[in-house]
XYZ file of C-alpha atoms in Angstrom:
673
model
C -0.436 0.029 0.212
C 0.901 3.531 -0.635
C 0.854 6.631 2.013
C -2.278 7.727 2.976
C -1.569 11.016 1.259
C -0.977 9.416 -2.014
C -3.632 7.213 -2.438
C -6.702 8.448 -4.872
C -9.759 8.593 -3.610
C -13.020 6.735 -5.785
C -15.223 9.875 -5.507
C -17.879 8.473 -4.398
C -20.011 8.428 -1.096
C -22.975 6.769 0.042
C -25.194 8.303 3.182
C -27.528 6.061 4.547
C -28.474 6.328 8.442
C -25.845 8.814 9.733
C -23.827 5.896 8.034
C -21.062 6.429 5.853
C -19.634 4.643 2.816
C -16.339 4.887 0.980
C -14.788 3.593 -1.823
C -10.410 4.014 -1.756
C -8.608 3.275 -4.682
C -6.133 0.275 -4.108
C -1.798 0.761 -5.410
C -2.241 -2.439 -7.202
C 1.421 -1.408 -8.581
C 3.412 -0.628 -5.112
C 5.966 -3.493 -4.684
C 4.131 -4.448 -0.911
C 1.052 -5.356 -2.976
C 0.273 -9.318 -4.010
C -0.616 -9.501 -6.967
C -1.797 -12.944 -7.435
C -3.735 -12.896 -3.667
C -5.622 -10.358 -5.294
C -6.152 -11.736 -8.245
C -7.725 -14.616 -6.149
C -10.012 -12.850 -4.591
C -11.427 -10.874 -7.709
C -11.998 -13.975 -9.131
C -13.613 -15.638 -5.987
C -16.112 -12.493 -5.994
C -16.526 -11.754 -9.810
C -16.088 -15.605 -11.126
C -14.312 -15.440 -14.695
C -16.261 -13.966 -16.695
C -16.642 -9.791 -16.475
C -19.698 -7.774 -16.499
C -20.898 -3.915 -15.395
C -22.329 -5.652 -12.076
C -18.784 -7.016 -11.425
C -16.905 -5.745 -8.004
C -13.676 -5.577 -9.606
C -13.821 -4.657 -13.651
C -10.022 -5.003 -13.700
C -10.011 -8.163 -12.408
C -7.711 -7.337 -9.651
C -9.014 -6.458 -6.045
C -8.107 -2.666 -6.831
C -10.260 -0.673 -4.415
C -11.237 -1.532 -0.649
C -14.430 -0.278 0.877
C -14.488 1.676 4.492
C -17.880 1.888 5.818
C -18.228 4.505 8.941
C -20.082 3.623 12.364
C -20.380 6.066 15.639
C -18.131 6.659 17.863
C -20.294 8.636 20.099
C -23.998 9.113 20.891
C -22.989 12.777 22.330
C -20.926 15.460 20.726
C -21.829 18.583 22.249
C -18.682 18.344 24.313
C -16.649 17.941 21.854
C -14.615 20.708 19.468
C -11.798 20.556 16.644
C -9.186 23.160 17.374
C -6.888 24.314 14.997
C -3.659 26.795 16.588
C -2.292 29.472 14.074
C -0.316 32.417 14.591
C -0.682 32.241 18.494
C -4.384 31.569 18.282
C -6.266 28.624 19.010
C -9.751 28.280 17.339
C -12.485 25.894 18.728
C -15.124 24.841 16.269
C -17.748 22.616 17.761
C -18.972 19.354 16.023
C -21.861 18.214 15.915
C -20.960 14.689 14.472
C -18.444 11.629 14.260
C -17.931 8.918 11.915
C -15.097 6.459 11.960
C -14.407 4.396 8.797
C -13.187 1.164 8.556
C -12.542 -1.654 6.273
C -15.997 -3.337 4.892
C -15.687 -7.326 4.008
C -18.930 -7.307 1.779
C -16.862 -8.751 -0.986
C -16.106 -11.762 0.848
C -19.861 -12.135 1.483
C -20.416 -12.011 -2.520
C -17.470 -14.638 -3.119
C -19.420 -17.109 -0.461
C -22.695 -16.463 -2.751
C -20.809 -17.130 -6.315
C -19.272 -20.166 -4.410
C -22.862 -21.707 -3.530
C -24.151 -21.063 -7.400
C -21.745 -22.688 -8.750
C -21.646 -25.602 -6.540
C -25.601 -25.564 -6.944
C -24.771 -25.131 -11.421
C -23.080 -28.001 -10.842
C -24.695 -30.396 -9.140
C -28.145 -29.158 -11.956
C -25.678 -29.901 -14.984
C -24.909 -34.060 -13.542
C -28.451 -33.953 -12.278
C -29.541 -33.275 -16.030
C -27.317 -35.409 -18.056
C -28.105 -38.906 -15.944
C -31.771 -38.193 -15.483
C -33.512 -38.300 -18.887
C -35.978 -35.128 -19.846
C -38.973 -35.279 -17.932
C -42.057 -35.564 -19.145
C -44.753 -32.228 -18.748
C -45.942 -32.582 -15.910
C -49.267 -30.849 -13.875
C -48.574 -27.600 -11.714
C -50.807 -26.556 -9.134
C -51.111 -22.830 -8.820
C -51.381 -21.552 -5.052
C -52.303 -18.282 -4.358
C -50.371 -16.712 -1.439
C -52.720 -15.274 1.735
C -52.774 -11.226 2.059
C -50.217 -9.955 4.545
C -50.643 -9.083 7.908
C -49.711 -5.897 9.399
C -47.961 -7.642 12.175
C -46.432 -10.109 9.187
C -45.549 -6.723 7.243
C -43.820 -5.662 10.278
C -41.352 -8.195 10.950
C -40.397 -8.597 7.284
C -39.638 -4.571 7.520
C -37.002 -5.040 10.085
C -35.985 -8.689 9.146
C -32.303 -8.795 8.248
C -32.537 -9.729 4.799
C -35.302 -6.281 4.194
C -32.421 -4.385 5.699
C -29.603 -5.464 3.151
C -31.646 -5.068 0.018
C -32.670 -1.774 1.430
C -28.883 -0.999 1.698
C -28.356 -2.689 -1.413
C -30.860 -0.838 -3.565
C -29.567 2.640 -2.265
C -27.671 4.757 -5.433
C -24.161 5.793 -5.077
C -24.044 9.847 -4.818
C -21.001 10.738 -6.964
C -18.370 13.275 -5.217
C -15.923 15.334 -6.911
C -12.637 15.249 -4.430
C -10.058 18.084 -3.653
C -6.637 17.392 -2.687
C -5.235 18.747 0.940
C -3.366 21.361 -0.559
C -5.829 22.528 -3.152
C -7.450 26.063 -3.220
C -11.244 24.650 -2.252
C -9.692 22.512 0.774
C -7.881 25.716 2.071
C -11.030 27.542 1.292
C -13.026 25.038 3.546
C -10.295 25.015 6.363
C -10.638 29.246 6.527
C -14.515 28.086 8.235
C -12.070 26.936 11.176
C -10.800 30.399 12.452
C -12.810 33.210 14.200
C -13.508 35.944 11.956
C -13.256 38.713 14.435
C -9.142 39.806 14.366
C -9.240 41.446 17.943
C -10.169 39.950 21.351
C -11.671 43.103 22.585
C -14.680 42.783 19.828
C -15.772 39.284 21.234
C -17.924 40.550 23.770
C -18.126 36.837 24.832
C -14.867 36.621 26.642
C -15.585 39.571 28.555
C -16.907 37.533 31.474
C -16.305 36.453 35.357
C -14.954 32.687 35.077
C -17.815 30.800 36.508
C -19.308 32.634 33.432
C -17.190 31.352 31.488
C -17.200 27.777 32.515
C -20.966 27.844 32.796
C -20.689 28.322 28.927
C -18.376 25.683 28.399
C -19.856 23.557 30.184
C -23.805 24.401 30.287
C -26.288 21.966 32.436
C -28.064 19.844 29.973
C -31.527 19.608 29.255
C -31.765 17.247 26.739
C -30.514 14.325 28.620
C -33.691 15.179 31.363
C -36.014 14.886 28.797
C -34.988 12.426 26.642
C -33.151 9.628 28.648
C -30.993 7.020 27.066
C -32.434 3.917 26.140
C -31.188 0.793 27.279
C -27.746 -0.099 25.723
C -26.844 -3.650 23.653
C -24.046 -4.919 25.147
C -21.721 -2.158 23.634
C -22.613 0.620 26.413
C -19.858 2.149 27.833
C -19.209 2.769 31.337
C -19.572 6.482 31.123
C -22.873 5.958 29.777
C -24.014 3.258 31.806
C -23.910 5.927 35.174
C -25.702 8.493 33.018
C -28.600 6.285 33.719
C -30.399 5.849 37.251
C -29.087 3.184 40.091
C -31.878 0.643 38.926
C -31.230 0.909 34.908
C -27.635 0.537 35.791
C -27.999 -2.737 37.915
C -31.170 -4.129 35.476
C -28.730 -4.177 32.726
C -25.626 -5.160 34.391
C -27.551 -8.074 35.335
C -28.833 -9.183 31.921
C -25.789 -8.825 30.120
C -23.466 -10.854 33.149
C -26.700 -12.794 34.257
C -24.339 -13.982 37.186
C -22.707 -12.332 39.398
C -21.476 -11.396 43.501
C -22.834 -8.601 45.146
C -18.534 -7.310 45.306
C -18.311 -7.134 41.941
C -21.204 -5.204 41.210
C -20.597 -2.674 43.814
C -17.225 -2.736 42.075
C -19.118 -1.930 38.819
C -21.255 0.850 40.129
C -18.750 2.936 41.678
C -17.684 3.412 45.603
C -20.145 6.192 46.081
C -23.551 4.119 45.491
C -25.077 2.872 48.582
C -24.868 -0.166 49.175
C -28.610 -0.423 50.915
C -29.697 1.027 47.390
C -27.778 -1.526 45.569
C -29.875 -3.782 47.842
C -33.180 -3.147 47.079
C -32.302 -2.307 43.480
C -30.646 -5.975 42.568
C -33.355 -7.719 44.553
C -35.994 -6.841 42.036
C -34.141 -7.825 39.300
C -32.389 -10.782 40.746
C -32.538 -14.030 42.684
C -30.109 -15.375 45.184
C -28.268 -18.553 44.533
C -25.526 -20.028 46.430
C -24.749 -16.278 47.437
C -24.751 -15.183 44.596
C -27.305 -13.242 42.121
C -28.875 -14.839 39.368
C -30.842 -12.729 36.650
C -34.640 -13.387 36.890
C -35.935 -15.226 34.286
C -38.747 -12.553 33.313
C -36.019 -9.778 32.338
C -34.484 -12.300 29.833
C -37.342 -13.490 28.344
C -40.058 -10.270 28.522
C -43.874 -11.734 28.230
C -44.326 -10.570 24.614
C -41.205 -13.085 23.338
C -40.412 -16.535 22.587
C -37.347 -18.738 22.137
C -35.045 -18.322 19.148
C -35.176 -22.077 19.025
C -38.640 -23.754 19.605
C -40.863 -21.229 19.244
C -41.850 -21.445 22.795
C -44.129 -18.471 24.739
C -41.678 -17.137 26.717
C -44.334 -18.254 30.050
C -42.419 -21.871 29.721
C -39.046 -20.553 29.149
C -39.193 -18.705 32.630
C -40.688 -21.502 33.843
C -37.818 -23.480 32.849
C -35.288 -21.126 33.758
C -36.284 -20.850 37.064
C -36.394 -24.641 37.543
C -32.676 -24.644 36.874
C -31.772 -21.983 39.616
C -33.680 -23.542 41.746
C -32.111 -27.035 41.343
C -29.214 -25.300 41.750
C -30.169 -23.620 45.425
C -29.853 -27.348 46.128
C -26.937 -28.349 44.520
C -23.710 -27.738 43.040
C -24.385 -30.207 40.359
C -27.013 -30.072 37.477
C -27.491 -33.124 34.715
C -29.214 -31.183 31.483
C -30.824 -35.028 31.174
C -32.457 -34.574 34.380
C -33.361 -30.569 33.755
C -35.165 -31.715 30.237
C -37.140 -34.337 31.294
C -39.074 -32.739 33.290
C -39.658 -29.213 31.843
C -39.889 -31.264 28.389
C -38.095 -28.410 26.419
C -36.092 -28.868 23.738
C -32.060 -29.522 24.107
C -30.735 -26.039 22.613
C -33.301 -23.713 25.306
C -31.700 -25.856 28.115
C -28.169 -25.522 27.043
C -28.938 -21.406 27.226
C -30.172 -22.018 30.511
C -27.352 -24.187 32.323
C -24.852 -21.971 29.851
C -26.167 -18.782 31.654
C -25.538 -19.588 35.010
C -22.969 -23.083 34.708
C -20.462 -24.534 33.196
C -20.533 -28.471 32.083
C -17.445 -30.814 33.328
C -17.077 -34.146 31.679
C -18.339 -37.050 33.312
C -20.125 -34.931 35.785
C -22.486 -32.736 34.551
C -23.248 -28.930 35.024
C -21.272 -26.872 38.049
C -22.876 -23.654 39.267
C -20.133 -21.325 37.508
C -19.425 -19.088 40.514
C -17.989 -20.404 43.909
C -20.355 -20.263 47.083
C -19.956 -17.114 48.512
C -20.142 -17.327 52.276
C -19.338 -13.899 53.309
C -22.475 -12.340 51.781
C -24.813 -14.877 53.589
C -23.201 -13.702 56.802
C -23.101 -9.951 56.451
C -27.103 -9.998 55.281
C -28.656 -12.945 56.812
C -31.998 -10.294 56.393
C -31.775 -10.773 52.750
C -31.190 -14.330 53.082
C -34.097 -15.045 54.930
C -36.120 -13.601 52.386
C -34.895 -14.661 49.445
C -35.524 -18.401 51.018
C -38.654 -17.010 51.730
C -39.314 -16.473 47.859
C -37.928 -19.281 47.221
C -40.358 -21.530 48.887
C -42.953 -20.373 46.650
C -41.464 -20.676 43.251
C -40.601 -24.292 44.811
C -44.482 -25.121 45.217
C -45.301 -23.080 42.067
C -42.676 -25.725 40.779
C -44.318 -28.784 42.292
C -47.095 -28.212 41.156
C -46.173 -27.569 37.723
C -44.425 -30.104 36.851
C -45.473 -32.756 39.363
C -42.388 -33.615 41.197
C -42.296 -34.666 44.482
C -41.691 -32.869 47.643
C -38.151 -32.088 47.958
C -37.001 -30.076 51.694
C -34.898 -27.362 51.228
C -32.528 -26.695 53.332
C -32.822 -25.645 56.694
C -30.312 -22.535 56.072
C -30.996 -20.410 52.825
C -28.406 -21.276 50.542
C -26.345 -23.608 52.180
C -25.761 -25.263 49.605
C -21.878 -26.677 49.385
C -20.446 -23.789 50.821
C -16.458 -24.446 51.117
C -15.274 -23.752 54.616
C -14.283 -20.355 55.796
C -11.602 -18.899 57.942
C -12.666 -19.257 61.952
C -11.119 -16.759 64.282
C -9.849 -17.564 67.274
C -12.562 -16.061 69.382
C -14.685 -18.725 67.778
C -12.786 -21.871 68.013
C -12.878 -20.577 71.815
C -16.536 -20.511 71.914
C -16.938 -24.198 69.772
C -14.419 -25.705 72.188
C -16.336 -24.309 75.259
C -19.728 -25.306 73.147
C -18.285 -28.795 72.819
C -17.364 -29.138 76.429
C -20.757 -28.740 77.628
C -22.076 -31.103 75.279
C -19.756 -33.772 76.210
C -20.003 -33.311 79.797
C -23.736 -33.468 79.665
C -23.536 -36.581 77.238
C -21.321 -38.314 79.886
C -23.629 -37.367 82.557
C -26.650 -39.236 80.946
C -25.268 -42.279 79.991
C -23.102 -42.745 83.777
C -27.015 -42.537 84.433
C -28.568 -44.550 82.607
C -25.623 -47.149 83.047
C -26.497 -46.982 86.493
C -30.651 -47.940 86.102
C -29.506 -50.857 83.880
C -27.437 -52.242 86.807
C -30.170 -51.366 88.959
C -33.067 -53.177 86.187
C -33.849 -56.962 87.210
C -34.101 -57.704 83.504
C -30.788 -59.326 82.919
C -31.556 -63.205 81.750
C -29.908 -65.428 84.511
C -26.299 -66.719 83.737
C -25.431 -63.628 81.349
C -22.898 -61.075 84.101
C -22.900 -57.635 82.359
C -19.374 -56.054 82.368
C -19.665 -52.493 83.353
C -16.942 -49.984 82.355
C -15.165 -46.596 83.961
C -16.120 -43.983 82.416
C -13.704 -41.180 82.367
C -14.617 -37.696 83.830
C -12.802 -35.532 81.464
C -15.303 -36.296 78.937
C -12.343 -37.682 76.557
C -11.287 -41.702 75.660
C -9.037 -42.711 73.287
C -9.543 -43.924 70.278
C -7.329 -46.937 70.058
C -8.038 -47.904 73.661
C -11.743 -48.168 73.493
C -10.795 -50.368 70.265
C -9.123 -52.831 72.681
C -11.487 -52.970 75.703
C -13.786 -55.518 75.430
C -17.222 -54.579 74.049
C -20.507 -55.399 76.085
C -22.515 -58.041 75.565
C -25.822 -57.256 73.588
C -28.413 -58.259 76.351
C -31.960 -58.089 73.811
C -32.933 -61.377 72.772
C -32.793 -60.222 69.306
C -29.040 -59.160 69.810
C -28.495 -62.793 71.349
C -30.572 -65.248 68.477
C -30.283 -63.097 65.471
C -28.052 -63.447 62.363
C -26.122 -59.782 62.328
C -25.735 -59.026 58.132
C -23.400 -56.306 57.766
C -22.973 -55.563 61.723
C -26.801 -54.393 61.122
C -29.842 -56.536 62.835
C -32.701 -57.657 60.345
C -36.482 -55.744 61.695
C -34.120 -53.374 63.385
C -36.111 -50.096 64.757
C -34.909 -46.979 63.363
C -32.260 -45.146 66.086
C -32.725 -47.877 68.376
C -30.897 -50.907 66.881
C -27.541 -51.892 68.133
C -24.527 -53.058 65.359
C -20.990 -54.150 65.305
C -22.004 -55.692 69.093
C -22.545 -52.190 70.463
C -25.068 -49.374 70.599
C -25.026 -46.905 68.109
C -22.779 -43.423 69.087
C -24.199 -41.367 71.969
C -28.046 -42.431 71.752
C -29.602 -42.192 68.286
C -32.083 -39.254 70.746
C -29.040 -37.351 71.598
C -29.220 -34.212 69.257
C -25.936 -34.926 67.726
C -27.132 -38.184 67.012
C -30.090 -36.864 65.501
C -28.623 -34.057 63.372
C -25.804 -36.905 61.937
C -28.080 -39.498 61.201
C -30.278 -36.800 58.932
C -27.401 -35.292 57.293
C -26.237 -39.215 56.236
C -29.632 -40.535 55.030
C -30.251 -37.015 53.018
C -26.566 -37.223 51.296
C -27.013 -41.212 50.637
C -30.364 -39.824 49.281
C -28.524 -38.037 46.451
C -25.765 -39.453 46.510
C -25.721 -43.579 46.391
C -22.299 -44.378 47.084
C -19.590 -42.780 48.819
C -16.473 -43.313 49.640
C -14.977 -42.506 53.076
C -12.943 -39.619 52.060
C -15.543 -38.110 49.861
C -18.298 -38.499 52.649
C -15.918 -36.267 55.118
C -15.487 -33.657 52.684
C -18.824 -33.501 52.280
C -19.722 -33.319 56.307
C -16.925 -30.720 56.133
C -18.628 -28.850 53.614
C -22.219 -29.209 55.718
C -20.438 -28.085 59.010
C -18.737 -25.340 57.141
C -22.869 -24.220 56.036
C -23.912 -24.505 59.646
C -23.929 -20.839 62.151
C -21.241 -21.128 65.196
C -22.228 -23.424 68.215
C -24.309 -25.953 66.138
C -24.666 -28.785 68.119
C -22.567 -30.873 65.189
C -19.391 -28.828 66.252
C -19.256 -30.693 69.021
C -16.870 -33.529 67.261
C -17.601 -36.186 65.249
C -15.423 -39.129 65.097
C -14.733 -40.849 61.996
C -16.125 -44.164 63.917
C -19.044 -42.490 64.728
C -19.621 -41.202 61.601
C -19.473 -44.995 59.799
C -21.803 -46.262 62.284
C -23.850 -43.877 62.187
C -24.058 -44.405 58.358
C -24.442 -48.100 59.122
C -27.371 -47.367 61.461
C -28.917 -45.490 58.195
C -29.874 -48.113 56.134
C -25.830 -48.315 54.529
C -23.802 -51.876 53.885
C -19.882 -51.536 53.269
C -19.101 -52.846 49.897
C -15.722 -54.590 49.957
C -14.644 -53.583 46.589
C -11.519 -55.583 45.799
C -8.672 -52.406 45.120
C -5.632 -53.611 42.904
C -2.254 -53.963 44.767
C -0.415 -51.234 42.793
C -3.990 -48.497 44.287
C -2.527 -45.449 44.934
C -5.994 -44.473 46.867
C -5.949 -43.702 50.615
C -7.579 -46.234 53.343
C -10.338 -43.885 53.268
C -10.774 -43.825 49.369
C -10.728 -47.994 50.360
C -13.908 -47.841 52.479
C -16.555 -48.016 50.472
C -20.572 -47.418 51.276
C -23.368 -48.108 49.308
C -27.748 -47.536 50.678
C -28.230 -50.821 50.226
C -32.773 -50.191 50.518
C -34.078 -46.272 49.043
C -37.781 -47.645 48.762
C -37.772 -46.930 45.061
C -37.894 -49.820 42.236
C -34.174 -49.929 41.795
C -33.128 -51.658 45.183
C -33.290 -54.589 42.873
C -30.876 -53.808 40.646
C -29.116 -51.641 42.916
C -28.333 -54.245 45.479
C -27.612 -56.909 42.042
C -25.005 -54.170 41.165
C -23.290 -53.623 44.150
C -23.145 -57.518 45.121
C -21.171 -57.599 41.111
C -18.733 -54.795 42.537
C -17.919 -56.807 46.132
C -16.203 -58.606 43.509
C -14.522 -57.291 41.212
C -12.734 -53.486 41.071
C -14.106 -52.661 37.428
C -16.996 -54.569 35.092
C -17.763 -54.233 31.938
C -21.131 -52.917 31.051
C -21.952 -56.550 29.107
C -21.197 -58.212 32.280
C -23.350 -56.024 34.175
C -26.457 -56.130 31.485
C -25.992 -60.287 31.502
C -25.879 -60.087 35.504
C -28.867 -58.040 35.625
C -31.061 -60.010 33.259
C -30.708 -62.894 35.133
C -31.389 -61.976 38.349
C -34.567 -59.446 37.257
C -35.882 -61.035 34.674
C -35.650 -60.877 30.504
C -37.990 -57.348 30.395
C -35.384 -55.108 32.029
C -35.193 -51.728 29.922
C -32.082 -50.165 28.692
C -32.973 -47.022 30.954
C -33.297 -49.180 34.402
C -29.996 -50.035 33.115
C -29.221 -46.699 32.421
C -29.980 -45.499 35.777
C -28.654 -48.064 38.706
C -25.434 -47.500 36.490
C -25.995 -42.919 36.787
C -26.733 -43.677 40.232
C -23.793 -46.284 41.305
C -21.357 -45.913 38.824
C -18.459 -43.895 36.601
C -17.930 -44.868 33.381
C -13.389 -44.573 32.330
C -11.915 -46.022 29.714
C -14.346 -48.347 28.593
C -14.950 -49.865 32.064
C -17.385 -49.312 35.042
C -16.083 -48.062 38.294
C -18.132 -47.172 41.714
C -18.477 -43.749 42.177
C -15.441 -42.569 43.938
C -12.908 -45.577 43.804
C -11.387 -44.898 39.637
C -7.865 -43.692 39.959
C -7.507 -41.712 36.652
């Protein structure tokens, strides 16, 4: 390319709704110009033959089109400056346009390519097939176009492009930089007054002069800018009211922590006002704010994929948001099954607020914001009430089985935060008090058992000493003689996995001794509720994963909660067994890198659904094999459960208990990649 001053300009200009297109000639004789590339582009655009409609008549790309774009919507504060003979002359600007290269010739090349392919296909078919006979043609008349259909057609992209192409070019004469006409036009940029005394506008006080330079804009107060698109600048955004700023930011970002929202709005904005505004356009999910569905899908809109009305889309997206208030993970197939929406709509919902993880599902895009939860409990409680109402509507519309919302609003999988020294002291005091009360009750219970005459003759009960300090070493406890079960069931029934059949919930004995503490204590009840809820969601868990989930659960609880009294690994395992689970002795390979906690695998044996029998057969398979192929699982399930077992039932039990890796199936948590 030659320098800009040496480039001749084709004297054509095309105004269109504050837009200008300018054609500029390219110096094809310049040594930097690639002639072969220019010929190839011209050939792709115009083809082999040239006519009046050709873009490049010289069979060479010898010109480039520049299209203008509006750089700013408000030019009242801009001026062109010209400095001459010690004087600065300012001229106000009424419009600023920036010229950028237009690549519309590439669209023409693509169109030519498609036409050539269609012509080749038509030619081949005409050679292969004989000439068709005369056929009867049915003539149909189109319906008269309605006003609504006409408005859609006028606003369509194809109509605007056609209208744009039909506009005629305006030929103008170009004058060079040093031409006398150009010099004459530049004189208009100079102030005609020769003396500063004659200009009375400058004989003013500094405050009046400043008011003249920057007058208060009355037009902005009357005509507020319309909610802009994604290209809205922060300067334009801050001219809007606070409610509109929050709505536009949330509509574009869709998911945002409250701290990030405050940083975008500026340090001078009151956080209380922002909290009031954000609750009108967003919902709280895992401590973060997600834009409401009716903001993204207005009342009269519809899905671009399936044409589903906005009301149905809002319901489906609310279901996805509600699922994320329950868990960090959501499965797309489950959402599609419940909402009955197409895959593209469901994918749009999930992409708004989650990221896909291979072999896991969709994970919420932002980490749990525990800091906001602790700082604004009133807002969290209000959002919890809103979610409770939304849950009731979703259960009614989708016929869902009643699911329990978290006791603490938005307490899903929150990471454990830092604990201050005062909090640790308070937790330790509470733990000591609870341990002391538990030991007192346990001592009283054992004394009553000694006084009770209900012991069968010939059975001797050994009374174990109780520590006054409330702490017992785990190793010493394992070495001590365990008390004998004196109940008739315990003497004559056969224990399966340490659990007698037909046990009563919360009062059964296992492994030859009572449950930890006592099933009626608050600690035992809370721990058992957590274990049962966890295994209802995830049917198979290793001890390592269960401990991780329990730590996350502890992090979501308020300080001083009863579960902070201290839960040992043994107590956790005993509670798992008491909750109807079994330990699966998976034969890990000798060279496994799994830790001892990762080799302890527990599974829910009976959940009360139709898949219990299938799950039990699958768990028995993995008690003898570390990894299994699908065909082996299929054949074993068919053998045990009958020939009418469907593929969906097999997929469900595999999804509940297993993961696939390298073409083999493993129990969850046991695969070592």
